Amino acid sequence: MDLRIFTEPQQGASYDDQLAIARRAERLGFSAFFRSDHFLRMGDGDPLPGPTDAWTTLAGLARETSTIRLGTLVTSATFRHPGLLAVQVAQVDAMSGGRVELGLGAGWFEQEHLAYGVPFPAKRFGLLEEQLEIVTGLWGTPVGARFSYEGKHYRLADSPALPKPVQHPVPVIVGGGGPRRTPRLAARFAGEYNQSFPEKSAVVPQMNRVRAACEEAGRDPDELTYSVAFVACVGKDEAEFARRAAAIGREPAELRDHGLAGTPAEMVDGLGALAEQGITRVYLQCLDIRDLDHLDLIAEEAMASL
């Protein structure tokens, strides 16, 4: 099982906070550090220090880490023009020596768009599909050739399709729980299909929809990595677990039902159940970004048991 650390910096984290947890995750042997791409805190609480831009942050981390993979879960298609996004991701991939992955989604949080003056169209799935076509098309265009695109939302004319990322291709992650269109996008464009915070009983049915979409598209379903993201909250005993649950404003029973939570042994059991369902990668959402001891416990007691 491939374990990755996933954070929500919009809830209150500086660049230095993110650097500290990324370096700790790298030292402990987690395979990747991922962050959300949001510009507004969700829920009550201290709004300081304010948001940090995902790709600016990952560019910095690319130069201050050496082995851990870096990415977004997920970048919103509403935030950046796909041509410029392709340039940004390719550059960060080069800065990291080929360690970047791009999770790309349609976006959903209208209030953050209103807060920062970003257009939020009612229908966004078409934006996402065209962005995936453009980003992968630009990266896949041979050096010396040109890329043009005429879509409903975007038009690119005679682009040199540069720069190229180090990786060929940059891994693209498509996620979501839609029953038809999302599986088809994953089958067309993704190297990984992710379900974020699903009901545990829904994991296999949705994964089967993606596998069916791959077969319909003439693609081997086993070419995809199938992943999930769940809140992680672990304590060495019940008292420590309860303290960590309270720190993130969650109830222990709810976390046990909907996350990977409790004792390290309970986390291992939860990961084992996911592995039996065909999941090979798990993003552990660590909501208390400054609790680095939490990562130590997961690595020493849970990850080591795997």
Short mmCIF file of C-alpha atoms in Angstrom, two decimals:
data_model
loop_
_atom_site.label_atom_id
_atom_site.label_comp_id
_atom_site.label_asym_id
_atom_site.label_seq_id
_atom_site.Cartn_x
_atom_site.Cartn_y
_atom_site.Cartn_z
CA MET A 1 0.00 0.00 0.00
CA ASP A 2 1.35 3.38 -1.08
CA LEU A 3 0.71 5.98 1.64
CA ARG A 4 0.71 9.70 0.91
CA ILE A 5 0.24 12.77 3.08
CA PHE A 6 -2.53 15.15 2.02
CA THR A 7 -3.07 18.58 3.59
CA GLU A 8 -5.60 21.43 3.49
CA PRO A 9 -3.46 24.58 3.86
CA GLN A 10 -6.41 26.95 3.34
CA GLN A 11 -7.52 26.00 6.85
CA GLY A 12 -4.55 27.92 8.23
CA ALA A 13 -0.98 27.20 7.20
CA SER A 14 1.99 29.21 6.06
CA TYR A 15 4.52 28.10 3.49
CA ASP A 16 6.89 27.25 6.36
CA ASP A 17 4.21 25.02 7.92
CA GLN A 18 3.87 23.15 4.64
CA LEU A 19 7.61 22.85 4.21
CA ALA A 20 7.94 21.36 7.68
CA ILE A 21 5.33 18.67 7.12
CA ALA A 22 6.60 17.88 3.62
CA ARG A 23 10.14 17.41 4.92
CA ARG A 24 8.90 15.25 7.81
CA ALA A 25 6.84 13.13 5.41
CA GLU A 26 9.87 12.71 3.17
CA ARG A 27 12.12 11.69 6.06
CA LEU A 28 9.57 9.18 7.34
CA GLY A 29 9.21 7.46 3.98
CA PHE A 30 5.77 8.56 2.81
CA SER A 31 5.76 8.50 -0.98
CA ALA A 32 4.20 11.91 -1.61
CA PHE A 33 3.08 15.24 -0.18
CA PHE A 34 -0.12 16.58 -1.70
CA ARG A 35 -2.11 19.68 -0.95
CA SER A 36 -5.53 20.99 -1.85
CA ASP A 37 -5.96 23.95 -4.19
CA HIS A 38 -8.27 26.36 -2.34
CA PHE A 39 -8.23 30.06 -1.52
CA LEU A 40 -10.71 30.31 1.35
CA ARG A 41 -10.99 28.70 4.75
CA MET A 42 -13.94 26.35 5.16
CA GLY A 43 -15.86 26.63 8.41
CA ASP A 44 -15.17 28.67 11.51
CA GLY A 45 -11.76 29.38 12.97
CA ASP A 46 -8.77 31.66 12.69
CA PRO A 47 -8.39 32.69 9.03
CA LEU A 48 -4.72 33.63 9.41
CA PRO A 49 -2.29 33.52 7.71
CA GLY A 50 -4.57 33.32 4.67
CA PRO A 51 -4.32 31.17 1.57
CA THR A 52 -1.20 30.06 -0.25
CA ASP A 53 -1.18 29.33 -3.96
CA ALA A 54 -0.81 25.62 -4.66
CA TRP A 55 1.64 25.76 -7.55
CA THR A 56 3.74 28.54 -6.04
CA THR A 57 4.00 26.42 -2.90
CA LEU A 58 4.89 23.26 -4.82
CA ALA A 59 7.57 25.16 -6.74
CA GLY A 60 9.19 26.09 -3.44
CA LEU A 61 8.88 22.56 -2.09
CA ALA A 62 10.37 21.20 -5.31
CA ARG A 63 13.61 22.99 -4.48
CA GLU A 64 13.56 22.18 -0.75
CA THR A 65 12.89 18.44 -0.94
CA SER A 66 14.69 15.77 -2.89
CA THR A 67 12.76 12.50 -3.15
CA ILE A 68 9.11 12.90 -2.16
CA ARG A 69 6.54 13.31 -4.93
CA LEU A 70 4.47 16.50 -4.98
CA GLY A 71 1.01 17.28 -6.28
CA THR A 72 -2.49 18.67 -5.99
CA LEU A 73 -5.68 16.96 -4.95
CA VAL A 74 -7.03 18.72 -6.83
CA THR A 75 -6.36 21.85 -8.89
CA SER A 76 -9.58 23.53 -9.94
CA ALA A 77 -10.14 24.03 -13.65
CA THR A 78 -11.65 27.43 -12.86
CA PHE A 79 -8.46 28.87 -11.40
CA ARG A 80 -5.97 28.80 -14.28
CA HIS A 81 -6.03 28.87 -18.06
CA PRO A 82 -4.99 25.40 -19.25
CA GLY A 83 -2.16 26.70 -21.41
CA LEU A 84 -0.62 28.55 -18.48
CA LEU A 85 -1.29 25.60 -16.16
CA ALA A 86 0.63 23.33 -18.52
CA VAL A 87 3.60 25.74 -18.37
CA GLN A 88 3.44 25.99 -14.57
CA VAL A 89 3.27 22.26 -13.95
CA ALA A 90 6.00 21.51 -16.48
CA GLN A 91 8.27 24.05 -14.82
CA VAL A 92 7.64 22.70 -11.31
CA ASP A 93 8.26 19.20 -12.66
CA ALA A 94 11.64 20.37 -13.94
CA MET A 95 12.39 22.13 -10.64
CA SER A 96 11.69 18.91 -8.77
CA GLY A 97 13.63 16.65 -11.11
CA GLY A 98 10.46 14.90 -12.27
CA ARG A 99 8.45 14.44 -9.06
CA VAL A 100 5.20 16.28 -9.83
CA GLU A 101 1.68 14.93 -10.32
CA LEU A 102 -1.38 16.89 -11.43
CA GLY A 103 -4.78 16.27 -9.92
CA LEU A 104 -7.32 18.25 -11.91
CA GLY A 105 -11.00 18.75 -11.10
CA ALA A 106 -13.97 20.92 -12.04
CA GLY A 107 -14.02 23.03 -8.86
CA TRP A 108 -16.95 23.31 -6.47
CA PHE A 109 -16.48 25.99 -3.79
CA GLU A 110 -18.35 29.02 -5.13
CA GLN A 111 -17.61 31.30 -2.18
CA GLU A 112 -13.84 31.28 -2.75
CA HIS A 113 -14.44 32.35 -6.33
CA LEU A 114 -16.62 35.23 -5.18
CA ALA A 115 -14.06 36.21 -2.55
CA TYR A 116 -11.22 36.56 -5.07
CA GLY A 117 -13.11 37.58 -8.20
CA VAL A 118 -12.74 34.30 -10.07
CA PRO A 119 -15.55 33.40 -12.50
CA PHE A 120 -17.61 30.42 -11.37
CA PRO A 121 -19.76 29.16 -14.25
CA ALA A 122 -22.75 27.03 -13.38
CA LYS A 123 -21.58 24.25 -15.70
CA ARG A 124 -17.92 23.37 -15.31
CA PHE A 125 -17.50 19.80 -16.53
CA GLY A 126 -16.89 21.01 -20.09
CA LEU A 127 -14.10 23.26 -18.80
CA LEU A 128 -12.48 20.30 -17.10
CA GLU A 129 -12.66 18.08 -20.16
CA GLU A 130 -11.14 20.73 -22.41
CA GLN A 131 -8.42 21.49 -19.88
CA LEU A 132 -7.44 17.83 -19.79
CA GLU A 133 -7.36 17.73 -23.59
CA ILE A 134 -5.21 20.86 -23.75
CA VAL A 135 -2.75 20.12 -20.96
CA THR A 136 -2.08 16.57 -22.12
CA GLY A 137 -2.07 17.72 -25.74
CA LEU A 138 0.55 20.40 -25.09
CA TRP A 139 2.80 18.00 -23.18
CA GLY A 140 2.37 15.28 -25.79
CA THR A 141 3.20 17.44 -28.80
CA PRO A 142 6.68 16.55 -30.14
CA VAL A 143 9.38 19.17 -29.79
CA GLY A 144 9.42 21.25 -32.94
CA ALA A 145 5.77 20.62 -33.70
CA ARG A 146 2.85 22.95 -33.00
CA PHE A 147 -0.38 22.49 -31.07
CA SER A 148 -3.70 24.10 -31.90
CA TYR A 149 -7.07 23.61 -30.27
CA GLU A 150 -10.56 24.86 -30.97
CA GLY A 151 -13.08 24.14 -28.24
CA LYS A 152 -16.19 25.66 -26.75
CA HIS A 153 -14.27 27.27 -23.90
CA TYR A 154 -10.66 27.61 -25.10
CA ARG A 155 -8.79 28.32 -28.30
CA LEU A 156 -5.05 27.81 -28.78
CA ALA A 157 -3.43 28.73 -32.08
CA ASP A 158 -0.07 27.47 -33.31
CA SER A 159 1.40 26.95 -29.83
CA PRO A 160 5.03 25.76 -29.63
CA ALA A 161 3.81 23.59 -26.73
CA LEU A 162 6.77 24.41 -24.54
CA PRO A 163 8.21 23.85 -22.00
CA LYS A 164 8.13 20.09 -21.74
CA PRO A 165 7.99 18.43 -18.32
CA VAL A 166 10.74 16.07 -17.25
CA GLN A 167 8.31 13.16 -16.95
CA HIS A 168 6.74 11.61 -20.02
CA PRO A 169 3.96 11.92 -19.15
CA VAL A 170 3.32 13.81 -15.92
CA PRO A 171 0.90 11.58 -13.97
CA VAL A 172 -2.62 12.98 -14.19
CA ILE A 173 -5.17 12.24 -11.46
CA VAL A 174 -8.90 12.41 -12.13
CA GLY A 175 -11.32 11.98 -9.27
CA GLY A 176 -14.92 12.25 -8.26
CA GLY A 177 -17.98 10.16 -7.67
CA GLY A 178 -19.98 10.81 -10.82
CA PRO A 179 -21.40 7.60 -12.29
CA ARG A 180 -20.78 8.22 -16.00
CA ARG A 181 -18.83 11.27 -17.14
CA THR A 182 -16.10 11.12 -14.49
CA PRO A 183 -15.23 7.45 -15.21
CA ARG A 184 -15.03 8.27 -18.91
CA LEU A 185 -12.64 11.16 -18.26
CA ALA A 186 -10.49 8.92 -16.07
CA ALA A 187 -10.38 6.29 -18.80
CA ARG A 188 -9.32 8.87 -21.39
CA PHE A 189 -6.79 10.96 -19.52
CA ALA A 190 -5.78 9.62 -16.11
CA GLY A 191 -2.97 7.55 -14.77
CA GLU A 192 -4.82 7.45 -11.45
CA TYR A 193 -8.45 7.51 -10.41
CA ASN A 194 -9.13 8.91 -6.95
CA GLN A 195 -12.15 8.81 -4.68
CA SER A 196 -11.92 11.46 -1.96
CA PHE A 197 -13.87 10.80 1.25
CA PRO A 198 -16.31 8.29 -0.22
CA GLU A 199 -18.68 6.16 1.77
CA LYS A 200 -16.63 3.02 2.30
CA SER A 201 -19.38 0.88 0.81
CA ALA A 202 -19.26 2.94 -2.40
CA VAL A 203 -15.57 2.42 -3.18
CA VAL A 204 -15.85 -0.82 -5.11
CA PRO A 205 -18.99 0.05 -7.14
CA GLN A 206 -17.44 3.31 -8.31
CA MET A 207 -14.12 1.65 -9.08
CA ASN A 208 -15.99 -0.90 -11.17
CA ARG A 209 -17.60 1.93 -13.16
CA VAL A 210 -14.15 3.27 -13.98
CA ARG A 211 -12.91 -0.17 -14.98
CA ALA A 212 -15.94 -0.58 -17.24
CA ALA A 213 -15.28 2.82 -18.82
CA CYS A 214 -11.69 1.77 -19.53
CA GLU A 215 -12.87 -1.41 -21.22
CA GLU A 216 -15.39 0.57 -23.27
CA ALA A 217 -12.57 2.89 -24.37
CA GLY A 218 -10.31 -0.02 -25.29
CA ARG A 219 -7.94 0.58 -22.38
CA ASP A 220 -6.67 -1.98 -19.92
CA PRO A 221 -8.31 -1.08 -16.57
CA ASP A 222 -5.20 -2.28 -14.75
CA GLU A 223 -3.22 0.58 -16.28
CA LEU A 224 -4.83 2.91 -13.74
CA THR A 225 -3.89 3.30 -10.10
CA TYR A 226 -7.00 3.27 -7.91
CA SER A 227 -6.73 5.49 -4.85
CA VAL A 228 -8.80 6.95 -2.04
CA ALA A 229 -8.40 9.85 0.38
CA PHE A 230 -9.60 9.64 3.97
CA VAL A 231 -9.12 11.72 7.08
CA ALA A 232 -6.34 10.26 9.21
CA CYS A 233 -6.56 10.60 12.97
CA VAL A 234 -4.58 8.17 15.11
CA GLY A 235 -3.51 8.02 18.73
CA LYS A 236 -1.30 5.58 20.56
CA ASP A 237 -4.20 5.09 22.98
CA GLU A 238 -7.83 6.21 23.25
CA ALA A 239 -6.98 9.38 25.14
CA GLU A 240 -4.51 10.56 22.51
CA PHE A 241 -6.93 9.68 19.73
CA ALA A 242 -9.69 11.68 21.42
CA ARG A 243 -7.33 14.64 21.85
CA ARG A 244 -6.40 14.61 18.16
CA ALA A 245 -10.05 14.28 17.12
CA ALA A 246 -10.96 17.29 19.26
CA ALA A 247 -8.10 19.31 17.78
CA ILE A 248 -9.64 18.98 14.31
CA GLY A 249 -13.21 19.43 15.50
CA ARG A 250 -14.38 15.89 14.84
CA GLU A 251 -16.05 13.19 16.92
CA PRO A 252 -14.11 9.95 17.49
CA ALA A 253 -17.02 7.70 16.49
CA GLU A 254 -17.60 9.64 13.27
CA LEU A 255 -13.93 9.48 12.38
CA ARG A 256 -13.88 5.73 12.91
CA ASP A 257 -16.88 5.35 10.60
CA HIS A 258 -15.74 7.66 7.82
CA GLY A 259 -11.96 7.91 8.09
CA LEU A 260 -8.86 5.93 8.96
CA ALA A 261 -8.90 6.54 12.67
CA GLY A 262 -8.43 5.17 16.15
CA THR A 263 -5.35 3.25 17.17
CA PRO A 264 -2.55 2.39 14.75
CA ALA A 265 -3.88 -1.17 14.65
CA GLU A 266 -7.29 0.13 13.58
CA MET A 267 -5.67 2.15 10.80
CA VAL A 268 -3.81 -0.94 9.61
CA ASP A 269 -7.06 -2.91 9.57
CA GLY A 270 -8.73 -0.15 7.57
CA LEU A 271 -5.90 -0.05 5.07
CA GLY A 272 -6.01 -3.82 4.77
CA ALA A 273 -9.72 -3.71 3.97
CA LEU A 274 -9.06 -1.16 1.23
CA ALA A 275 -6.27 -3.30 -0.21
CA GLU A 276 -8.64 -6.25 -0.41
CA GLN A 277 -10.98 -4.06 -2.45
CA GLY A 278 -8.25 -3.26 -4.99
CA ILE A 279 -7.07 0.10 -3.65
CA THR A 280 -3.28 0.44 -3.89
CA ARG A 281 -2.79 4.08 -2.85
CA VAL A 282 -4.21 6.04 0.08
CA TYR A 283 -4.00 9.76 0.76
CA LEU A 284 -4.01 10.39 4.50
CA GLN A 285 -5.66 13.76 5.06
CA CYS A 286 -3.82 15.34 7.99
CA LEU A 287 -5.93 18.29 9.09
CA ASP A 288 -3.70 19.44 11.97
CA ILE A 289 -0.77 20.39 9.78
CA ARG A 290 1.45 21.37 12.70
CA ASP A 291 1.08 18.03 14.53
CA LEU A 292 4.21 16.41 13.15
CA ASP A 293 4.21 13.82 15.93
CA HIS A 294 1.06 12.45 14.30
CA LEU A 295 3.07 11.59 11.20
CA ASP A 296 5.72 9.95 13.34
CA LEU A 297 3.13 7.71 14.96
CA ILE A 298 1.54 6.71 11.66
CA ALA A 299 4.93 5.91 10.15
CA GLU A 300 6.32 4.03 13.13
CA GLU A 301 3.20 2.10 14.16
CA ALA A 302 0.95 1.83 11.09
CA MET A 303 3.12 2.15 8.00
CA ALA A 304 5.76 -0.11 9.51
CA SER A 305 3.14 -2.81 10.07
CA LEU A 306 2.33 -2.87 6.38
#
